[in-house]
Tab-separated table of C-alpha atoms in Angstrom:
chain	number	residue	atom	x	y	z
K	1	MET	CA	24.639	-48.097	-20.158
K	2	THR	CA	21.597	-46.467	-19.818
K	3	LEU	CA	18.054	-47.374	-20.687
K	4	ALA	CA	16.631	-45.981	-24.269
K	5	ARG	CA	13.165	-44.441	-23.619
K	6	THR	CA	11.537	-43.116	-26.533
K	7	ARG	CA	7.586	-43.510	-25.794
K	8	PRO	CA	6.172	-40.889	-23.180
K	9	VAL	CA	4.989	-42.106	-20.013
K	10	THR	CA	1.199	-42.341	-20.071
K	11	PHE	CA	-1.339	-41.173	-17.401
K	12	ARG	CA	-2.147	-45.074	-16.751
K	13	ARG	CA	1.577	-45.565	-15.878
K	14	ILE	CA	1.524	-42.428	-13.611
K	15	ALA	CA	-1.785	-43.173	-11.964
K	16	ALA	CA	-0.190	-47.205	-11.672
K	17	LEU	CA	2.507	-46.015	-9.198
K	18	ALA	CA	0.237	-43.332	-8.043
K	19	LEU	CA	-3.075	-44.884	-6.673
K	20	PRO	CA	-0.351	-47.282	-4.093
K	21	ALA	CA	1.219	-44.517	-3.213
K	22	LEU	CA	-2.274	-42.567	-2.778
K	23	VAL	CA	-3.093	-45.493	0.024
K	24	VAL	CA	0.431	-45.057	1.548
K	25	LEU	CA	-0.001	-41.335	2.244
K	26	ALA	CA	-3.883	-41.443	3.101
K	27	ALA	CA	-3.493	-44.008	5.571
K	28	GLU	CA	-1.192	-41.981	8.053
K	29	PRO	CA	-3.538	-38.987	7.991
K	30	VAL	CA	-6.821	-41.501	8.266
K	31	TYR	CA	-5.410	-42.330	11.721
K	32	ILE	CA	-4.309	-39.103	12.484
K	33	LEU	CA	-8.207	-37.863	11.917
K	34	VAL	CA	-9.047	-40.450	13.744
K	35	ASP	CA	-7.043	-39.356	16.489
K	36	THR	CA	-8.272	-35.972	16.004
K	37	VAL	CA	-12.014	-36.992	16.275
K	38	VAL	CA	-11.383	-39.027	19.745
K	39	VAL	CA	-9.597	-36.666	20.989
K	40	GLY	CA	-11.680	-33.749	19.795
K	41	HIS	CA	-14.572	-35.223	22.188
K	42	LEU	CA	-12.667	-35.143	25.555
K	43	GLY	CA	-12.608	-31.365	25.276
K	44	ARG	CA	-11.240	-28.171	23.697
K	45	VAL	CA	-7.976	-28.456	25.868
K	46	PRO	CA	-7.137	-32.295	25.022
K	47	LEU	CA	-7.852	-31.148	21.170
K	48	ALA	CA	-5.240	-27.740	21.792
K	49	ALA	CA	-2.508	-30.312	23.140
K	50	LEU	CA	-2.925	-32.429	20.692
K	51	ALA	CA	-2.242	-29.845	18.367
K	52	LEU	CA	1.062	-28.256	19.789
K	53	GLY	CA	2.313	-31.863	20.531
K	54	GLY	CA	1.356	-33.275	16.943
K	55	GLY	CA	3.267	-29.886	15.529
K	56	VAL	CA	6.182	-31.275	17.280
K	57	MET	CA	6.106	-34.430	16.191
K	58	SER	CA	6.047	-33.652	12.582
K	59	THR	CA	9.862	-32.482	13.163
K	60	ALA	CA	9.859	-36.434	12.827
K	61	VAL	CA	7.791	-36.644	9.789
K	62	PHE	CA	9.814	-33.839	7.980
K	63	LEU	CA	12.886	-35.540	8.637
K	64	GLY	CA	11.652	-39.196	7.561
K	65	ASN	CA	10.419	-37.406	4.384
K	66	VAL	CA	14.175	-35.519	3.711
K	67	LEU	CA	15.361	-39.135	3.895
K	68	ALA	CA	12.490	-40.588	1.578
K	69	TYR	CA	12.643	-37.859	-0.998
K	70	GLY	CA	16.474	-38.045	-0.996
K	71	GLY	CA	16.518	-41.223	-1.247
K	72	THR	CA	13.590	-42.013	-3.943
K	73	GLY	CA	15.758	-39.526	-6.502
K	74	ARG	CA	18.783	-41.700	-5.788
K	75	ALA	CA	17.369	-45.337	-6.091
K	76	ALA	CA	15.188	-44.198	-9.212
K	77	ARG	CA	18.706	-43.063	-10.888
K	78	HIS	CA	20.100	-46.146	-10.470
K	79	PHE	CA	17.296	-48.523	-11.326
K	80	GLY	CA	16.537	-46.280	-14.487
K	81	ALA	CA	20.225	-47.197	-15.577
K	82	GLY	CA	19.722	-50.929	-14.977
K	83	ASP	CA	21.243	-51.215	-11.595
K	84	ARG	CA	18.714	-52.425	-8.941
K	85	ARG	CA	21.220	-53.448	-6.199
K	86	ALA	CA	22.812	-50.171	-6.062
K	87	ALA	CA	19.297	-48.653	-5.791
K	88	VAL	CA	18.987	-50.870	-2.792
K	89	ALA	CA	22.508	-50.180	-1.298
K	90	GLU	CA	20.822	-46.575	-1.144
K	91	GLY	CA	18.246	-47.464	1.018
K	92	VAL	CA	20.496	-49.645	3.347
K	93	GLN	CA	22.312	-46.281	3.821
K	94	VAL	CA	19.288	-44.337	4.444
K	95	THR	CA	17.752	-46.358	6.797
K	96	TRP	CA	21.131	-45.890	8.756
K	97	LEU	CA	20.508	-42.483	8.933
K	98	ALA	CA	16.900	-43.141	9.985
K	99	VAL	CA	17.936	-45.089	13.085
K	100	LEU	CA	20.597	-42.299	13.855
K	101	GLY	CA	18.035	-39.269	13.657
K	102	GLY	CA	15.456	-40.822	15.518
K	103	VAL	CA	17.310	-41.618	18.389
K	104	ALA	CA	18.721	-38.278	18.113
K	105	LEU	CA	15.007	-36.913	17.743
K	106	THR	CA	14.037	-38.871	20.871
K	107	LEU	CA	16.282	-37.897	23.427
K	108	LEU	CA	16.248	-34.219	22.327
K	109	VAL	CA	12.430	-34.190	22.863
K	110	GLN	CA	12.532	-35.866	26.261
K	111	VAL	CA	14.957	-33.428	27.856
K	112	PHE	CA	12.926	-30.093	26.272
K	113	ALA	CA	9.388	-31.372	25.929
K	114	GLY	CA	8.031	-29.080	29.224
K	115	PRO	CA	10.023	-25.892	27.675
K	116	LEU	CA	9.256	-26.518	24.261
K	117	THR	CA	5.417	-27.090	24.656
K	118	ARG	CA	5.337	-23.936	27.282
K	119	ALA	CA	6.697	-21.824	25.143
K	120	LEU	CA	4.347	-22.953	22.228
K	121	ALA	CA	1.267	-22.691	24.321
K	122	GLY	CA	1.780	-18.964	25.072
K	123	ASN	CA	0.262	-17.162	27.462
K	124	GLY	CA	-3.446	-17.349	27.112
K	125	PRO	CA	-6.453	-18.406	29.881
K	126	ASP	CA	-5.503	-22.506	29.173
K	127	SER	CA	-2.370	-22.309	28.169
K	128	ALA	CA	-0.959	-23.884	31.228
K	129	GLU	CA	-3.249	-26.628	30.992
K	130	ILE	CA	-2.498	-27.441	26.925
K	131	ALA	CA	1.028	-26.961	27.573
K	132	ALA	CA	0.980	-29.506	30.772
K	133	GLN	CA	-1.311	-32.448	28.307
K	134	ALA	CA	0.821	-31.529	25.263
K	135	GLU	CA	3.934	-32.679	27.232
K	136	THR	CA	2.686	-35.551	28.649
K	137	TRP	CA	1.541	-36.564	25.470
K	138	LEU	CA	5.083	-35.875	23.638
K	139	ARG	CA	7.206	-37.638	25.876
K	140	VAL	CA	5.139	-41.079	24.970
K	141	ALA	CA	4.483	-40.625	21.334
K	142	VAL	CA	8.350	-39.638	20.506
K	143	LEU	CA	9.331	-42.813	21.240
K	144	GLY	CA	7.964	-43.923	18.134
K	145	ALA	CA	9.940	-41.423	15.991
K	146	PRO	CA	12.784	-43.895	15.285
K	147	PHE	CA	9.923	-46.107	13.729
K	148	ILE	CA	8.661	-43.247	11.721
K	149	LEU	CA	11.917	-42.445	10.409
K	150	ILE	CA	12.843	-45.733	8.984
K	151	ALA	CA	9.259	-46.417	7.579
K	152	LEU	CA	9.819	-43.270	5.479
K	153	ALA	CA	13.039	-44.099	4.242
K	154	GLY	CA	11.882	-47.689	3.232
K	155	GLN	CA	9.088	-46.258	1.076
K	156	GLY	CA	11.710	-44.131	-0.503
K	157	TRP	CA	13.835	-46.614	-1.714
K	158	MET	CA	10.847	-48.783	-2.767
K	159	ARG	CA	9.404	-46.083	-4.772
K	160	GLY	CA	12.885	-45.290	-6.321
K	161	VAL	CA	12.748	-48.946	-8.064
K	162	GLN	CA	9.011	-48.467	-8.384
K	163	GLU	CA	7.540	-50.334	-6.020
K	164	THR	CA	4.599	-49.264	-4.225
K	165	ARG	CA	2.275	-51.734	-3.587
K	166	ARG	CA	4.065	-53.583	-0.667
K	167	PRO	CA	4.357	-50.173	1.476
K	168	MET	CA	0.850	-49.808	0.633
K	169	TYR	CA	0.426	-53.254	2.650
K	170	TYR	CA	2.668	-52.337	5.436
K	171	VAL	CA	1.814	-48.751	6.301
K	172	LEU	CA	-2.094	-49.495	5.778
K	173	GLY	CA	-2.023	-52.579	7.889
K	174	ALA	CA	-0.062	-50.497	10.880
K	175	ASN	CA	-2.608	-47.719	10.838
K	176	LEU	CA	-5.233	-49.822	10.858
K	177	LEU	CA	-3.884	-51.010	13.692
K	178	SER	CA	-3.366	-47.542	15.121
K	179	ALA	CA	-6.785	-46.501	14.211
K	180	ALA	CA	-8.515	-49.408	16.196
K	181	LEU	CA	-6.735	-48.888	19.195
K	182	VAL	CA	-7.125	-44.977	19.398
K	183	PRO	CA	-10.918	-45.402	21.049
K	184	VAL	CA	-10.169	-48.633	22.910
K	185	LEU	CA	-7.253	-46.670	24.966
K	186	VAL	CA	-8.615	-43.391	24.697
K	187	ASN	CA	-12.181	-44.257	25.963
K	188	VAL	CA	-12.685	-47.811	27.013
K	189	ALA	CA	-9.363	-48.040	28.600
K	190	GLY	CA	-9.845	-44.809	30.188
K	191	LEU	CA	-6.463	-43.330	29.270
K	192	GLY	CA	-7.627	-40.393	27.889
K	193	LEU	CA	-5.067	-38.232	25.875
K	194	ILE	CA	-2.115	-40.811	26.890
K	195	GLY	CA	-3.875	-43.398	25.200
K	196	SER	CA	-3.847	-41.587	21.753
K	197	ALA	CA	-0.163	-41.619	22.228
K	198	ILE	CA	0.450	-45.029	22.713
K	199	ALA	CA	-1.435	-46.372	20.011
K	200	ASN	CA	0.722	-44.004	17.860
K	201	VAL	CA	3.759	-45.452	18.669
K	202	ALA	CA	2.255	-49.349	18.172
K	203	ALA	CA	1.629	-48.676	14.786
K	204	GLN	CA	4.851	-47.044	14.024
K	205	ALA	CA	6.797	-49.663	15.686
K	206	VAL	CA	4.780	-52.195	13.735
K	207	SER	CA	5.453	-50.256	10.115
K	208	GLY	CA	9.199	-49.833	10.999
K	209	ALA	CA	9.680	-53.542	11.922
K	210	MET	CA	7.892	-54.610	8.312
K	211	PHE	CA	10.556	-52.085	6.417
K	212	LEU	CA	13.469	-53.243	8.209
K	213	ARG	CA	12.547	-56.923	6.993
K	214	ALA	CA	11.872	-55.890	3.489
K	215	ILE	CA	15.279	-54.723	2.947
K	216	VAL	CA	17.239	-57.523	4.744
K	217	ALA	CA	15.007	-59.372	2.394
K	218	GLU	CA	16.702	-57.772	-0.410
K	219	ARG	CA	20.200	-59.526	0.166
K	220	VAL	CA	22.834	-56.838	-0.241
K	221	PRO	CA	25.253	-55.747	2.689
K	222	VAL	CA	23.559	-53.603	5.484
K	223	ARG	CA	26.420	-52.406	7.528
K	224	PRO	CA	27.018	-48.723	7.413
K	225	ASP	CA	28.940	-47.023	5.002
K	226	PRO	CA	30.857	-44.317	5.808
K	227	ALA	CA	31.542	-42.683	2.356
K	228	MET	CA	28.050	-43.300	1.104
K	229	LEU	CA	26.666	-41.984	4.178
K	230	ARG	CA	28.613	-38.580	4.263
K	231	ARG	CA	27.511	-38.143	0.308
K	232	GLN	CA	23.646	-39.030	1.453
K	233	LEU	CA	24.333	-36.365	4.368
K	234	SER	CA	25.889	-33.967	2.119
K	235	LEU	CA	22.942	-34.419	-0.573
K	236	SER	CA	20.455	-33.711	2.145
K	237	ARG	CA	21.538	-30.827	3.516
K	238	ASP	CA	19.239	-28.883	1.030
K	239	LEU	CA	16.482	-30.791	2.028
K	240	VAL	CA	17.009	-30.440	5.492
K	241	ALA	CA	16.606	-26.419	5.131
K	242	ARG	CA	13.933	-26.869	3.014
K	243	GLY	CA	12.065	-29.142	5.734
K	244	ALA	CA	13.174	-26.940	8.632
K	245	ALA	CA	11.400	-23.831	6.930
K	246	PHE	CA	8.043	-25.484	6.038
K	247	GLN	CA	8.660	-26.713	10.225
K	248	ILE	CA	8.681	-23.063	11.467
K	249	CYS	CA	6.237	-21.844	9.098
K	250	PHE	CA	3.660	-24.509	10.627
K	251	LEU	CA	4.656	-24.076	14.143
K	252	SER	CA	4.431	-20.593	13.764
K	253	ALA	CA	1.097	-20.573	12.559
K	254	ALA	CA	0.120	-23.283	15.076
K	255	THR	CA	1.669	-20.388	17.833
K	256	VAL	CA	0.138	-17.785	16.364
K	257	ALA	CA	-3.427	-19.327	16.313
K	258	ALA	CA	-3.070	-20.179	19.960
K	259	ARG	CA	-2.574	-16.417	21.028
K	260	PHE	CA	-6.128	-16.297	19.549
K	261	GLY	CA	-7.418	-18.906	22.057
K	262	ALA	CA	-8.460	-22.552	22.497
K	263	ALA	CA	-10.944	-22.406	20.068
K	264	SER	CA	-8.795	-20.795	17.444
K	265	LEU	CA	-6.155	-23.486	18.250
K	266	ALA	CA	-8.515	-26.420	18.310
K	267	ALA	CA	-10.171	-24.979	14.870
K	268	HIS	CA	-6.740	-24.752	13.345
K	269	GLN	CA	-6.109	-28.324	14.304
K	270	ILE	CA	-8.963	-29.574	12.164
K	271	GLY	CA	-8.548	-27.308	9.482
K	272	LEU	CA	-4.693	-28.278	9.236
K	273	GLN	CA	-4.995	-32.064	9.516
K	274	LEU	CA	-7.769	-31.977	7.027
K	275	TRP	CA	-5.318	-29.994	5.239
K	276	MET	CA	-2.431	-32.312	5.414
K	277	PHE	CA	-4.773	-35.466	4.279
K	278	CYS	CA	-5.584	-33.492	1.330
K	279	ALA	CA	-1.629	-32.646	0.685
K	280	LEU	CA	-0.319	-36.414	1.608
K	281	ALA	CA	-3.548	-37.570	-0.984
K	282	LEU	CA	-1.949	-35.203	-3.570
K	283	ASP	CA	1.867	-36.172	-3.030
K	284	ALA	CA	0.645	-39.357	-4.533
K	285	VAL	CA	1.533	-37.928	-7.813
K	286	ALA	CA	4.656	-36.232	-6.639
K	287	ILE	CA	5.973	-39.737	-5.808
K	288	ALA	CA	4.709	-41.238	-9.276
K	289	ALA	CA	7.052	-38.227	-10.507
K	290	GLN	CA	9.868	-38.587	-8.455
K	291	ALA	CA	10.295	-42.367	-9.295
K	292	LEU	CA	9.647	-41.486	-13.191
K	293	ILE	CA	11.566	-38.289	-13.413
K	294	GLY	CA	14.246	-39.994	-11.880
K	295	ALA	CA	14.517	-43.013	-13.929
K	296	ASP	CA	13.676	-41.364	-17.311
K	297	LEU	CA	17.354	-39.079	-15.834
K	298	GLY	CA	19.059	-41.979	-14.975
K	299	GLY	CA	18.458	-43.605	-18.405
K	300	GLY	CA	19.489	-40.697	-20.278
K	301	ASP	CA	16.552	-39.145	-21.359
K	302	ALA	CA	16.048	-35.434	-20.905
K	303	HIS	CA	12.844	-35.155	-23.268
K	304	ARG	CA	11.147	-38.294	-22.038
K	305	ALA	CA	11.651	-36.636	-18.827
K	306	ARG	CA	10.322	-33.277	-19.302
K	307	ALA	CA	6.822	-34.659	-21.561
K	308	THR	CA	6.391	-36.898	-18.073
K	309	ALA	CA	6.690	-33.701	-16.101
K	310	ARG	CA	4.185	-31.812	-17.908
K	311	ARG	CA	1.530	-34.635	-17.643
K	312	VAL	CA	2.110	-34.978	-13.878
K	313	ALA	CA	1.271	-31.414	-13.531
K	314	TRP	CA	-1.707	-31.516	-15.315
K	315	MET	CA	-2.647	-34.753	-12.753
K	316	GLY	CA	-1.584	-32.432	-9.957
K	317	LEU	CA	-3.622	-29.370	-11.001
K	318	ILE	CA	-6.749	-31.733	-11.451
K	319	SER	CA	-6.747	-33.584	-8.448
K	320	GLY	CA	-6.050	-30.587	-6.345
K	321	GLY	CA	-9.581	-29.343	-8.310
K	322	GLY	CA	-11.376	-32.629	-7.319
K	323	PHE	CA	-10.502	-32.216	-3.204
K	324	ALA	CA	-11.556	-28.638	-3.451
K	325	VAL	CA	-14.837	-29.766	-4.515
K	326	VAL	CA	-15.175	-32.433	-1.346
K	327	ILE	CA	-13.944	-29.566	1.128
K	328	ALA	CA	-16.398	-27.129	-0.184
K	329	ALA	CA	-18.980	-29.473	-0.134
K	330	GLY	CA	-18.175	-30.578	3.310
K	331	ALA	CA	-17.932	-27.021	4.971
K	332	SER	CA	-21.439	-27.443	6.538
K	333	PHE	CA	-20.733	-30.732	8.895
K	334	LEU	CA	-16.960	-31.723	8.704
K	335	PRO	CA	-16.161	-29.984	11.932
K	336	GLY	CA	-18.902	-31.569	13.611
K	337	TRP	CA	-16.895	-34.913	13.052
K	338	PHE	CA	-14.060	-33.270	15.409
K	339	SER	CA	-15.916	-31.249	17.977
K	340	SER	CA	-19.230	-30.797	19.397
K	341	ASP	CA	-18.065	-26.956	20.431
K	342	ALA	CA	-19.618	-24.219	18.852
K	343	ALA	CA	-17.014	-21.914	19.388
K	344	VAL	CA	-14.695	-24.247	17.842
K	345	HIS	CA	-17.097	-24.512	14.639
K	346	GLU	CA	-17.368	-21.153	14.320
K	347	GLN	CA	-13.626	-20.371	14.393
K	348	ALA	CA	-13.586	-23.019	11.700
K	349	ARG	CA	-15.802	-21.163	9.070
K	350	VAL	CA	-13.450	-18.548	9.383
K	351	LEU	CA	-10.624	-20.410	7.513
K	352	TRP	CA	-12.796	-22.647	5.590
K	353	PRO	CA	-12.778	-20.310	2.248
K	354	TRP	CA	-9.079	-20.357	2.197
K	355	PHE	CA	-8.571	-23.822	2.677
K	356	VAL	CA	-10.888	-24.344	-0.337
K	357	ALA	CA	-9.660	-21.816	-2.379
K	358	MET	CA	-6.096	-22.786	-2.109
K	359	LEU	CA	-6.513	-26.590	-2.665
K	360	PRO	CA	-6.323	-26.599	-6.683
K	361	PHE	CA	-3.020	-24.495	-6.391
K	362	ALA	CA	-1.708	-26.946	-4.137
K	363	GLY	CA	-2.106	-30.062	-6.058
K	364	LEU	CA	-0.062	-28.633	-9.084
K	365	VAL	CA	3.017	-27.478	-6.280
K	366	PHE	CA	3.122	-30.601	-5.084
K	367	ALA	CA	2.997	-32.086	-8.382
K	368	LEU	CA	5.627	-29.980	-9.697
K	369	ASP	CA	7.813	-30.476	-6.209
K	370	GLY	CA	7.723	-34.395	-7.224
K	371	VAL	CA	8.864	-33.577	-10.496
K	372	PHE	CA	12.025	-31.610	-9.133
K	373	MET	CA	12.453	-34.051	-6.088
K	374	GLY	CA	13.005	-36.799	-8.923
K	375	ALA	CA	15.699	-34.787	-11.206
K	376	GLY	CA	17.601	-33.867	-7.767
K	377	ASP	CA	16.938	-30.438	-8.325
K	378	VAL	CA	16.801	-29.606	-4.446
K	379	ALA	CA	18.730	-26.627	-4.358
K	380	PHE	CA	16.145	-24.917	-6.253
K	381	LEU	CA	13.431	-25.959	-3.865
K	382	ARG	CA	15.643	-25.257	-0.689
K	383	ASN	CA	16.028	-21.591	-2.090
K	384	MET	CA	12.195	-21.376	-3.458
K	385	ILE	CA	10.804	-22.159	0.427
K	386	LEU	CA	13.012	-19.925	1.774
K	387	VAL	CA	11.746	-17.227	-0.122
K	388	ALA	CA	8.148	-18.057	0.264
K	389	SER	CA	8.749	-18.572	3.812
K	390	GLY	CA	10.094	-14.913	4.032
K	391	ALA	CA	7.104	-13.736	2.889
K	392	PHE	CA	4.598	-16.104	5.225
K	393	LEU	CA	5.962	-15.527	8.314
K	394	PRO	CA	5.439	-11.835	8.543
K	395	VAL	CA	2.323	-12.327	7.409
K	396	ILE	CA	1.023	-14.394	10.061
K	397	TRP	CA	2.442	-12.331	13.089
K	398	LEU	CA	1.352	-9.109	11.293
K	399	ALA	CA	-2.004	-10.961	11.829
K	400	TYR	CA	-1.497	-11.623	15.515
K	401	ALA	CA	-0.597	-8.357	16.351
K	402	LEU	CA	-3.911	-6.776	13.799
K	403	ASP	CA	-6.013	-9.265	15.550
K	404	LEU	CA	-7.328	-10.625	12.363
K	405	GLY	CA	-7.749	-14.068	13.892
K	406	LEU	CA	-7.749	-17.483	11.783
K	407	GLY	CA	-8.625	-15.698	8.640
K	408	GLY	CA	-4.884	-14.147	8.709
K	409	VAL	CA	-3.118	-17.193	9.250
K	410	TRP	CA	-5.013	-18.940	6.588
K	411	ALA	CA	-4.098	-15.888	4.158
K	412	GLY	CA	-0.534	-16.391	4.737
K	413	LEU	CA	-0.657	-20.030	4.364
K	414	THR	CA	-2.890	-19.278	0.663
K	415	LEU	CA	0.076	-16.622	-0.166
K	416	PHE	CA	2.954	-19.350	0.956
K	417	ILE	CA	1.541	-21.720	-2.002
K	418	LEU	CA	1.129	-19.198	-4.595
K	419	ILE	CA	4.377	-18.291	-4.735
K	420	ARG	CA	5.879	-21.562	-4.373
K	421	LEU	CA	3.287	-22.127	-7.758
K	422	ALA	CA	4.896	-18.924	-9.555
K	423	ALA	CA	8.307	-20.029	-9.072
K	424	LEU	CA	7.700	-23.786	-9.880
K	425	VAL	CA	6.093	-23.300	-13.129
K	426	ALA	CA	9.461	-20.519	-14.364
K	427	ARG	CA	11.292	-23.370	-13.260
K	428	LEU	CA	9.814	-25.759	-15.471
K	429	ARG	CA	9.508	-23.767	-18.273
K	430	GLY	CA	13.122	-23.052	-18.245
K	431	GLY	CA	14.577	-26.892	-18.482
K	432	ARG	CA	17.737	-26.822	-16.649
K	433	TRP	CA	16.487	-29.075	-13.987
K	434	ALA	CA	16.413	-32.035	-16.846
K	435	VAL	CA	20.310	-33.084	-16.384
K	436	THR	CA	20.771	-37.076	-16.934
K	437	GLY	CA	23.169	-39.657	-15.205
K	438	THR	CA	22.874	-41.280	-12.237
K	439	ALA	CA	24.387	-38.432	-10.273
K	440	THR	CA	22.099	-36.145	-8.492
């Protein structure tokens, strides 16, 4: 049986789901920004090391987002069909995948941390010192990977049942703990860069424990279901390919930035962390879209899903424009929050116009990503990212070959957004994504 839905989703309903999700999404980059500010005042080499180590750790976030996005769409369809128990059961199995994936990632990084950080650091004048500090930070920070994945998987299934307030409290509390610990461990305790990694792991452990407690409280079977695990892995393949393309792009951008020197890499880290903050905040609209589109299609109402998609797109565009205004206004002082190095500030001025220009388009792109995630149209999303990556990677390596500096790297990032935008708008207008039923 499906749920009849004839009235269109209101902007207020989208906002009711998006605002708590915004707090969740903003909490992590806020503590990362605090981390960057504190480490940045240790010097350009520790900040560059954090950039490389953080780039590798973003793999854990990528894997967690694969689980979260896949779990949201599947849980939302069951919830839209009136079966909350089946929706939560999807969450249980996603959590098992999170545990297994987190442990595997931790072991791999412990084995390959040294060669990986040395390869990413390149052969610049400070490369050896940057690689050594990045390796030390990474070996500690990766201990939090299982907790990162558990927390993101938990956010996924809870969004699917349109519950965004509890995840907000869990994530906000844990990240406030980390933001408080970073300056204490780095500066007061004198641990330096390693204190940053310890604070991160502490926050991730607290957050993961709270999401485990939430799923146990649902009183559904928590044992692994091999058949459901296989189905989820199969459905996640396209998301994994999509996410892997993202990781290659952003790691390549950091690698090229590193070859322009420590000041360029440090400025890139500042720009990238602010970009991630904006991107995650803008993703709040996408999260609301996933839950609402999945529920609409699970309830058999394709017309309502298309109307919701159009409203979500407008909210994404307007939100992105708002962030562009804020970032443009902060051009003169925001880099100074992260570093007192004049060379770093000079490099930040190079990337800033590209950063501002892409934000309105990015807001629309993220919103439409959420629409197609909710619809389970992940094969299209995979193909789109592969095409965009195929254009982005030659551009940034050409920037290195022609010595175009950070301007060339960030021009490539802007191109990456614009290609995705064109493909997403064309797909939305076609309407083939709006397939009803509980299967994704």
